[in-house]
């Protein structure tokens, strides 16, 4: 057996389990949902389905689906933005300024939310944010005359809950990019007379961009489809495309419409990513150029 | 509630027979062993720890639970896991759907010792008796209307209180399309099971913008929101209101306004392919017993029982006896009828559109 054939075999053997796993857990359920989305009724319980595109047409016919799509995309953008604002500086501090066991301890604190159940995290926010809750009391303790802090059951409450859930992704991906930056590059910039701000903008930020982008993608995609957090924290502002999709499965037996809306959401997410791609590609290429 | 008379007369002939077989049924239950799996809303009677313990003492049958958060979830669980559940709680407006899909099996009423004690109007209800077969045993009935915080509001005299600008931002509303449409139908003087003018309902629901403080979805959530003052009046279920008062000590009072309220009837059914049908019959009989119900209502709080003897055994002054037992109240109720799938879908779309309008 030639060397190349053996190599090829090894590659197939080593990657096959992963691809099989992807096929079983991602591709097949997605394919089943794609089938459901073009049927009149879900073929469960002896129902006779027929082919149709009416569920996709429904999305275009009803104005409120468009409003909901915009609400969901805006939620995704807002949450991603705040994750960058909160997560990037934290990752920067961890990677560049914290050393030794402190770094590990801080890391543990960042990853800790991942270990608790998502529902518990969201409900704990209802305790913090409600009138007379922890935050309300803290504010009144500092500023006794402050008015009622009316945050719970609103759009900001949903954003706060989601940022808390997803910010670890941003910190982890940015941290990986930032700690890989060679200190000598920064020293070189400083010795050539660049200010700290200029060094950050021209050297550190471009080099950490891949982490920033990875974090943003990891956060934006699930947040656009989120339904639990808006439902629990959003109150009357909690309706999103995600909650409407959930309704099709839980309150009416309309899996086809739910599936069609899911695929429309998927298409929108892909479209947003594609739109962002040229910008990112330019920047990323620039970053690679700078590091080489 | 159609065909009541027909079923009533037919059942009357059978009553003596049923009473005679009650003894036999009791003897039968003593032999039913093993475990049964119950599918129900969480905290809705069947999973009371003392009741499960008492039932196991009596019959040797262990009771396990699984829960659902919506009727569709319940139907989906029955559809996708046949042979898993024994007893399932089904709102009578869904019993017909479940029976038509073959998700539940006919009840052998000779194994239900309390059959003869059930109020005929509920026991023989056409929604539970399908094609001459008993597909669900009437268990509980109650009212969906609203309750208010007695420390913060005076007694509301009308369903209009939910729309009253004085209560803007203080109303709690269950995030449920059918309930929303039915309450709006009552508020606009329409037949809630067949509203004549959906545009009026649409406008009425849109008028809730600014009124609703937040949505609630479970009894537990309702209690938390009411006690924290997130809302001061909110749509609610009669049984839950009595639990909030009795078990949680909340200062709330349930209102059945002159415009009417939504009446509903819950039945217990046996899943098709139930692993332990004898145990299921025994458990349903136990759930319909005065022994279980009186303790449940007085110590925890419950909707009204379909068992007339159990209702009569309630203490004087109990809400379920005084208010729901009042014939004048009974006349104000419109009982929930089955809703065809297309109409359910239309209600959901209307409600989603309305909620999108609320969020603008």
XYZ file of C-alpha atoms in Angstrom:
652
model
C 0.000 0.000 0.000
C 1.339 3.378 -0.941
C 1.943 6.095 1.616
C -0.804 8.360 0.196
C -3.425 5.587 0.235
C -2.618 4.798 3.839
C -2.832 8.441 4.761
C -6.164 8.745 3.041
C -7.438 5.713 4.883
C -6.310 7.094 8.196
C -8.063 10.388 7.490
C -11.305 8.623 6.561
C -11.075 6.363 9.604
C -10.415 9.213 11.982
C -13.032 11.611 10.656
C -15.811 9.093 9.913
C -17.197 8.998 13.476
C -17.467 12.780 13.556
C -19.230 12.938 10.196
C -21.548 10.077 11.134
C -22.395 11.901 14.338
C -23.098 15.137 12.450
C -25.241 13.230 9.972
C -27.320 11.591 12.696
C -27.724 14.541 15.029
C -27.854 17.519 12.699
C -28.461 16.595 9.114
C -31.244 14.020 9.570
C -33.399 16.085 11.986
C -32.923 19.119 9.722
C -33.938 17.072 6.691
C -37.023 15.789 8.535
C -37.984 19.361 9.422
C -37.431 20.444 5.822
C -39.855 17.701 4.742
C -42.408 18.778 7.370
C -42.201 22.367 6.174
C -43.641 21.530 2.740
C -46.484 19.310 4.025
C -50.023 20.448 4.791
C -50.122 18.560 8.117
C -47.588 16.643 10.188
C -47.837 12.955 9.165
C -48.312 11.758 12.762
C -51.422 10.106 14.156
C -52.806 8.867 10.836
C -53.012 12.271 9.117
C -52.813 12.429 5.341
C -50.324 15.070 4.270
C -50.075 16.720 0.857
C -47.313 18.867 -0.598
C -47.689 22.627 -0.242
C -45.721 25.841 -0.027
C -48.451 27.705 1.852
C -46.451 27.845 5.091
C -43.698 29.779 3.351
C -46.291 31.967 1.649
C -47.914 32.696 5.035
C -44.699 34.377 6.123
C -44.921 36.826 3.242
C -48.665 37.405 3.501
C -48.795 38.434 7.144
C -47.180 41.728 8.122
C -46.565 40.769 11.712
C -44.076 38.045 10.725
C -41.894 40.757 9.170
C -42.099 42.851 12.328
C -41.179 39.790 14.367
C -38.236 38.956 12.119
C -36.874 42.463 12.604
C -37.416 42.183 16.377
C -35.456 38.921 16.468
C -32.603 40.205 14.307
C -32.404 43.386 16.379
C -32.285 41.266 19.544
C -29.420 39.270 18.036
C -27.514 42.458 17.134
C -28.094 44.113 20.507
C -27.056 41.062 22.499
C -23.956 40.547 20.338
C -23.037 44.230 20.720
C -23.289 44.130 24.521
C -21.388 40.839 24.629
C -18.532 42.573 22.770
C -18.690 45.581 25.077
C -18.614 43.420 28.194
C -16.638 40.433 26.958
C -13.764 41.922 24.961
C -12.301 44.092 27.742
C -12.632 41.169 30.158
C -10.805 38.875 27.735
C -8.181 41.584 27.138
C -7.541 42.005 30.847
C -7.351 38.252 31.364
C -4.989 37.638 28.479
C -2.662 40.608 28.850
C -2.719 41.675 32.501
C -3.675 38.783 34.755
C -1.093 36.101 35.488
C -0.854 32.822 37.376
C -3.547 31.326 39.528
C -5.639 34.515 39.448
C -6.184 33.906 35.774
C -7.454 30.400 36.448
C -9.711 31.595 39.248
C -11.214 34.307 37.056
C -11.673 31.823 34.235
C -13.585 29.558 36.554
C -15.903 32.434 37.465
C -16.507 33.179 33.792
C -17.295 29.602 32.850
C -19.421 29.028 35.957
C -22.725 30.168 34.372
C -22.231 27.419 31.747
C -22.509 24.799 34.447
C -25.924 25.872 35.669
C -29.182 25.114 33.941
C -30.252 27.816 31.473
C -33.750 28.022 32.911
C -32.363 28.524 36.415
C -30.171 31.361 35.126
C -33.144 33.094 33.555
C -35.351 32.689 36.608
C -32.616 34.001 38.870
C -32.672 37.179 36.774
C -36.375 37.584 37.509
C -35.438 37.680 41.196
C -32.716 40.270 40.602
C -34.628 42.520 38.216
C -38.141 42.598 39.623
C -39.577 45.560 41.558
C -38.278 45.254 45.104
C -35.715 42.752 43.841
C -31.973 42.763 44.505
C -31.099 45.425 41.927
C -34.025 47.639 42.921
C -32.997 47.486 46.587
C -29.340 48.099 45.797
C -30.190 51.213 43.769
C -32.460 52.547 46.497
C -29.780 51.900 49.094
C -27.326 54.055 47.163
C -29.839 56.654 45.941
C -32.701 56.672 48.474
C -34.965 58.980 46.441
C -34.681 57.064 43.153
C -37.904 56.108 41.405
C -39.059 52.520 40.871
C -36.648 50.579 38.703
C -38.991 49.125 36.111
C -36.742 46.698 34.269
C -38.319 43.264 34.580
C -40.694 42.161 31.796
C -39.199 44.446 29.184
C -36.873 44.338 26.209
C -33.814 45.404 28.265
C -34.490 42.559 30.722
C -34.381 40.084 27.837
C -31.096 41.589 26.610
C -29.576 41.432 30.106
C -30.562 37.779 30.534
C -29.224 36.791 27.116
C -25.961 38.733 27.496
C -25.352 36.964 30.785
C -25.973 33.592 29.151
C -23.797 34.195 26.104
C -20.953 36.483 27.195
C -18.684 33.543 28.167
C -18.493 32.579 24.467
C -17.179 36.031 23.632
C -14.662 36.008 26.476
C -13.340 32.550 25.609
C -12.947 33.150 21.865
C -11.402 36.610 22.323
C -9.122 35.328 25.057
C -7.739 32.642 22.748
C -6.948 35.221 20.047
C -5.522 37.755 22.459
C -3.216 35.460 24.392
C -1.747 34.165 21.119
C -0.479 37.649 20.225
C 3.290 37.803 20.507
C 4.343 40.338 23.136
C 7.264 41.382 20.971
C 4.855 42.788 18.344
C 3.417 45.153 20.924
C 6.870 46.059 22.200
C 7.973 46.747 18.631
C 4.985 49.057 18.068
C 5.684 50.929 21.290
C 9.431 51.229 20.575
C 8.616 52.646 17.149
C 6.717 55.415 18.894
C 3.072 54.281 18.710
C 0.893 55.347 21.637
C -0.895 52.690 23.705
C -4.194 53.495 21.976
C -2.615 53.339 18.539
C -0.897 50.039 19.373
C -4.244 48.629 20.428
C -6.077 49.836 17.315
C -3.387 48.915 14.770
C -1.894 45.753 16.292
C -3.945 44.119 19.047
C -7.456 44.657 17.692
C -6.745 43.413 14.148
C -4.939 40.360 15.497
C -7.781 39.478 17.855
C -10.442 39.984 15.183
C -10.814 36.260 14.386
C -11.789 35.603 18.020
C -14.185 38.538 17.996
C -15.845 37.267 14.812
C -16.087 33.685 16.074
C -17.661 34.901 19.311
C -20.122 37.137 17.453
C -21.252 34.269 15.206
C -21.580 31.873 18.146
C -23.772 34.423 19.926
C -25.790 35.973 17.104
C -27.103 32.715 15.638
C -28.700 31.205 18.757
C -29.942 34.552 20.077
C -31.935 35.284 16.903
C -33.829 32.040 17.466
C -34.111 32.329 21.260
C -37.541 31.896 22.807
C -37.151 30.935 26.457
C -35.451 34.122 27.666
C -37.820 36.519 25.842
C -40.835 34.576 27.102
C -39.741 34.640 30.737
C -38.041 38.043 30.964
C -39.738 39.980 28.151
C -43.329 40.146 29.411
C -45.460 41.917 26.827
C -42.251 42.763 24.920
C -41.305 39.091 24.774
C -42.756 38.085 21.427
C -40.049 37.068 18.936
C -39.946 34.869 15.872
C -38.558 32.146 18.170
C -41.571 32.232 20.502
C -43.961 32.163 17.531
C -42.178 29.067 16.202
C -42.408 27.449 19.631
C -46.162 28.156 19.696
C -46.646 26.172 16.473
C -45.259 23.113 18.211
C -46.683 23.541 21.705
C -50.047 25.304 21.447
C -51.287 24.175 18.041
C -50.250 20.993 16.264
C -48.799 22.851 13.303
C -45.307 21.419 12.934
C -45.194 22.294 9.209
C -45.656 26.032 9.836
C -43.180 25.876 12.731
C -40.669 24.110 10.493
C -41.179 26.568 7.628
C -40.686 29.550 9.953
C -37.526 27.879 11.327
C -36.070 27.557 7.843
C -36.955 31.151 7.016
C -35.154 32.180 10.201
C -32.176 30.037 9.184
C -32.138 31.692 5.765
C -32.241 35.153 7.342
C -29.361 34.293 9.676
C -27.325 33.000 6.718
C -28.169 36.141 4.735
C -26.975 38.363 7.595
C -23.745 36.355 7.808
C -23.205 36.517 4.046
C -23.751 40.258 4.093
C -21.126 40.571 6.812
C -18.689 38.204 5.092
C -16.950 40.584 2.612
C -16.220 43.073 5.385
C -14.910 40.363 7.646
C -12.886 38.652 4.960
C -11.081 41.900 4.198
C -10.366 42.505 7.853
C -9.317 38.948 8.573
C -6.990 38.901 5.597
C -5.563 42.147 6.894
C -5.084 40.602 10.298
C -3.252 37.634 8.832
C -1.066 39.949 6.817
C -0.205 41.876 9.956
C 0.724 38.778 11.903
C 2.900 37.246 9.222
C -72.920 20.230 26.886
C -75.171 19.102 24.063
C -77.116 15.835 24.178
C -77.161 15.966 27.970
C -80.736 14.691 28.116
C -80.109 11.696 25.918
C -77.111 10.542 27.888
C -78.766 11.411 31.175
C -81.706 9.102 30.591
C -79.577 6.297 29.274
C -77.224 6.497 32.213
C -80.106 6.600 34.691
C -81.083 3.066 33.659
C -77.536 1.932 34.148
C -77.088 3.560 37.532
C -78.384 0.593 39.517
C -76.163 -1.756 37.558
C -73.170 0.477 38.152
C -73.849 0.710 41.873
C -74.056 -3.083 42.016
C -70.724 -3.541 40.298
C -68.989 -0.987 42.494
C -68.221 -3.649 45.092
C -66.793 -5.931 42.439
C -64.654 -3.094 41.156
C -63.250 -2.445 44.605
C -62.394 -6.100 44.967
C -60.701 -5.900 41.580
C -58.529 -2.965 42.485
C -57.031 -4.752 45.444
C -55.256 -7.044 43.013
C -53.980 -4.401 40.633
C -50.311 -3.954 41.390
C -47.151 -2.498 40.005
C -46.813 1.107 38.892
C -48.862 3.505 36.851
C -47.635 6.530 34.963
C -49.780 9.641 35.053
C -49.573 12.516 32.572
C -50.940 15.759 34.004
C -50.286 19.443 34.668
C -47.803 19.790 37.507
C -49.435 20.394 40.894
C -52.886 19.430 39.677
C -54.057 16.971 42.328
C -52.731 13.662 41.061
C -49.210 14.415 42.281
C -50.117 15.488 45.836
C -47.573 13.531 47.915
C -50.098 12.459 50.553
C -52.541 11.279 47.878
C -49.937 9.185 46.085
C -48.933 7.674 49.421
C -52.521 6.950 50.429
C -53.236 5.339 47.052
C -50.160 3.138 47.352
C -51.218 2.078 50.859
C -54.665 1.141 49.586
C -53.715 -0.659 46.401
C -49.992 -1.337 46.449
C -49.671 0.623 43.193
C -46.890 3.157 42.865
C -47.669 6.353 40.955
C -45.144 8.032 38.700
C -45.692 11.381 36.988
C -44.834 13.136 33.801
C -46.024 16.666 33.086
C -47.138 18.828 30.189
C -47.355 22.598 29.823
C -49.992 22.744 27.131
C -52.720 20.530 25.759
C -50.794 20.160 22.503
C -47.750 18.977 24.413
C -49.955 16.389 26.135
C -51.312 15.160 22.788
C -47.802 15.115 21.308
C -46.534 13.032 24.229
C -49.367 10.543 23.725
C -48.706 10.436 19.983
C -44.965 9.976 20.193
C -44.756 7.676 23.243
C -47.517 5.068 22.954
C -47.521 2.468 25.714
C -45.818 4.827 28.176
C -48.718 6.396 30.050
C -51.649 4.877 31.925
C -53.723 7.795 33.139
C -53.867 11.119 31.329
C -55.687 14.300 32.224
C -57.520 15.674 29.205
C -59.639 18.806 29.102
C -63.005 17.647 27.760
C -62.743 19.937 24.731
C -59.755 17.810 23.630
C -61.123 14.368 24.546
C -62.829 14.029 21.163
C -59.590 14.805 19.298
C -57.647 12.317 21.407
C -60.296 9.622 20.870
C -60.477 10.250 17.113
C -56.717 9.789 16.852
C -56.897 6.560 18.862
C -54.727 7.964 21.648
C -57.058 6.852 24.449
C -59.135 3.761 25.149
C -62.734 3.337 26.398
C -63.233 3.251 30.162
C -64.743 0.189 31.829
C -67.138 2.091 34.086
C -67.818 -1.043 36.139
C -64.303 -0.563 37.544
C -65.040 3.004 38.653
C -66.669 2.615 42.073
C -67.597 6.310 42.281
C -69.310 6.292 38.879
C -72.790 6.446 40.424
C -71.852 9.418 42.600
C -70.793 11.620 39.676
C -73.083 14.493 38.699
C -74.880 13.270 35.542
C -74.443 16.598 33.745
C -70.648 16.116 33.830
C -70.439 12.322 33.830
C -72.657 11.984 30.772
C -71.331 15.060 28.993
C -71.238 14.500 25.229
C -67.605 15.645 25.066
C -66.546 12.710 27.262
C -68.962 10.134 25.822
C -68.115 9.461 22.217
C -69.961 6.991 19.977
C -71.535 5.316 22.985
C -68.196 4.816 24.710
C -66.927 6.551 27.813
C -63.582 8.034 26.744
C -63.008 10.142 29.847
C -64.240 10.064 33.424
C -65.479 13.480 34.575
C -63.134 14.622 37.339
C -63.098 18.351 37.914
C -64.800 21.391 36.563
C -64.102 25.007 37.096
C -64.201 28.506 35.831
C -61.725 30.703 33.978
C -62.260 34.347 34.782
C -60.097 36.713 36.817
C -58.999 37.347 40.397
C -57.911 40.568 42.110
C -55.805 41.654 45.055
C -58.303 42.588 47.798
C -55.737 44.795 49.550
C -55.197 46.997 46.515
C -58.512 47.065 44.644
C -62.203 47.243 45.398
C -64.413 44.431 44.164
C -64.652 44.763 40.352
C -68.269 44.627 39.217
C -67.569 43.734 35.613
C -65.153 42.001 33.270
C -64.541 45.555 32.030
C -62.186 46.009 34.998
C -59.505 44.335 32.871
C -59.925 47.115 30.295
C -60.456 49.943 32.810
C -57.827 52.700 32.290
C -57.609 52.976 36.094
C -56.003 49.531 36.015
C -53.559 50.315 33.189
C -50.315 48.400 33.659
C -51.742 46.356 36.548
C -53.363 43.499 34.629
C -51.921 39.991 34.360
C -52.979 37.931 31.371
C -52.409 34.273 30.549
C -50.432 33.958 27.349
C -52.976 31.690 25.667
C -54.669 32.412 22.363
C -57.935 30.532 22.961
C -58.438 31.969 26.420
C -57.701 35.493 25.182
C -60.245 35.210 22.364
C -62.886 33.682 24.648
C -62.505 36.369 27.313
C -62.724 39.074 24.657
C -65.858 37.364 23.297
C -67.447 37.428 26.757
C -66.469 41.075 27.226
C -68.105 41.969 23.911
C -71.265 39.971 24.631
C -70.628 37.205 22.100
C -70.967 33.439 22.166
C -67.428 32.464 23.166
C -67.619 29.111 21.355
C -68.733 30.663 18.093
C -67.983 34.377 18.069
C -70.010 36.163 15.399
C -67.647 39.085 14.855
C -63.903 38.402 15.023
C -63.102 42.029 14.140
C -64.742 43.208 17.351
C -62.666 40.665 19.259
C -59.511 41.797 17.482
C -60.149 45.420 18.488
C -61.015 44.406 22.045
C -57.754 42.479 22.384
C -55.741 45.346 20.905
C -57.335 47.614 23.508
C -55.408 45.634 26.128
C -52.215 47.373 25.035
C -50.980 49.334 28.026
C -53.312 47.448 30.362
C -51.231 44.289 30.607
C -48.274 44.419 32.994
C -47.052 40.996 31.999
C -48.134 37.554 30.859
C -48.258 34.517 33.091
C -48.172 30.886 32.068
C -48.313 28.722 35.186
C -50.058 28.824 38.541
C -46.729 29.025 40.336
C -45.756 32.040 38.253
C -49.139 33.665 38.914
C -48.633 33.365 42.670
C -45.163 34.900 42.467
C -46.312 37.763 40.249
C -49.362 38.528 42.377
C -47.448 38.424 45.669
C -44.640 40.623 44.313
C -47.196 43.162 43.073
C -46.248 42.737 39.401
C -50.000 42.747 38.754
C -53.069 43.427 40.912
C -55.754 41.752 38.881
C -55.266 38.908 36.468
C -57.087 36.266 34.505
C -57.138 33.031 36.494
C -58.705 29.660 37.144
C -61.165 29.151 40.007
C -59.357 26.127 41.465
C -56.011 27.879 41.365
C -57.504 30.963 43.010
C -58.698 28.862 45.914
C -55.212 27.295 46.178
C -53.598 30.745 46.131
C -55.861 31.735 49.020
C -55.696 28.540 51.048
C -52.202 27.227 50.476
C -50.281 30.453 49.789
C -52.314 32.908 51.910
C -52.552 35.485 49.140
C -55.230 38.210 49.581
C -57.056 37.361 46.373
C -60.699 36.932 45.443
C -62.042 35.236 42.335
C -64.647 37.123 40.279
C -67.435 35.685 38.151
C -68.656 38.871 36.449
C -72.194 39.437 35.128
C -70.907 39.197 31.526
C -70.161 35.538 32.206
C -67.102 33.347 32.512
C -65.503 30.366 30.802
C -66.570 27.015 32.201
C -64.430 23.948 31.644
C -64.542 20.278 32.467
C -61.480 18.061 32.944
C -61.673 14.311 32.559
C -59.282 11.499 33.339
C -58.677 9.097 30.474
C -56.711 5.911 29.960
C -54.062 5.997 27.260
C -54.311 3.499 24.402
C -51.895 0.638 25.082
C -51.647 1.556 28.768
C -49.279 -0.916 30.468
C -51.472 -1.138 33.574
C -55.154 -0.521 32.703
C -56.442 -2.038 35.957
C -54.194 0.230 37.968
C -55.346 3.161 35.811
C -59.022 2.429 36.539
C -58.260 2.128 40.250
C -56.399 5.455 40.246
C -59.167 7.289 38.392
C -61.699 5.918 40.868
C -59.518 7.107 43.757
C -59.167 10.577 42.197
C -62.955 10.823 41.956
C -63.471 9.759 45.570
C -64.818 12.136 48.226
C -61.968 10.969 50.471
C -59.332 12.439 48.157
C -61.256 15.485 46.995
C -62.406 16.896 50.330
C -58.882 16.745 51.765
C -57.432 18.251 48.581
C -59.879 21.151 48.473
C -59.806 22.006 52.182
C -56.053 21.687 52.732
C -54.679 22.724 49.346
C -57.479 24.118 47.192
C -59.078 22.605 44.097
C -61.599 23.236 41.335
C -65.083 21.788 41.790
C -65.439 18.015 41.814
C -67.635 16.151 39.346
C -68.519 13.915 42.291
C -71.751 15.298 43.807
C -71.165 13.467 47.089
C -67.687 14.936 47.367
C -69.070 18.454 46.802
C -71.734 17.860 49.465
C -69.025 16.738 51.891
C -67.163 20.064 51.661
C -67.313 22.268 54.757
C -70.011 24.963 54.914
C -68.771 28.170 53.329
C -66.250 26.542 50.994
C -65.913 28.591 47.787
C -66.606 25.578 45.591
C -69.786 24.840 47.524
C -71.080 28.373 47.959
C -70.132 30.112 44.703
C -69.877 27.334 42.132
C -72.819 25.513 43.727
C -74.996 28.631 43.176
C -77.401 28.038 40.240
C -77.275 31.755 39.320
C -73.525 31.428 38.819
C -74.011 28.280 36.781
C -76.237 30.192 34.371
C -73.513 32.755 33.713
C -71.015 30.131 32.594
C -70.396 29.224 28.963
C -68.801 25.797 28.773
C -65.794 25.363 26.511
C -66.630 23.340 23.402
C -64.138 21.527 21.163
C -62.382 23.869 18.734
C -61.575 22.686 15.186
C -57.894 22.868 14.252
C -58.326 25.637 11.639
C -60.089 27.877 14.123
C -57.459 27.191 16.776
C -54.818 28.209 14.224
C -56.747 31.382 13.386
C -57.020 32.277 17.093
C -53.282 31.729 17.539
C -52.456 33.952 14.578
C -54.768 36.690 15.851
C -53.153 36.478 19.288
C -49.600 36.533 17.883
C -50.474 39.531 15.749
C -51.976 41.259 18.789
C -48.902 40.522 20.895
C -46.673 41.915 18.155
C -48.815 45.066 18.308
C -48.356 45.162 22.123
C -44.585 44.987 21.656
C -44.367 47.835 19.146
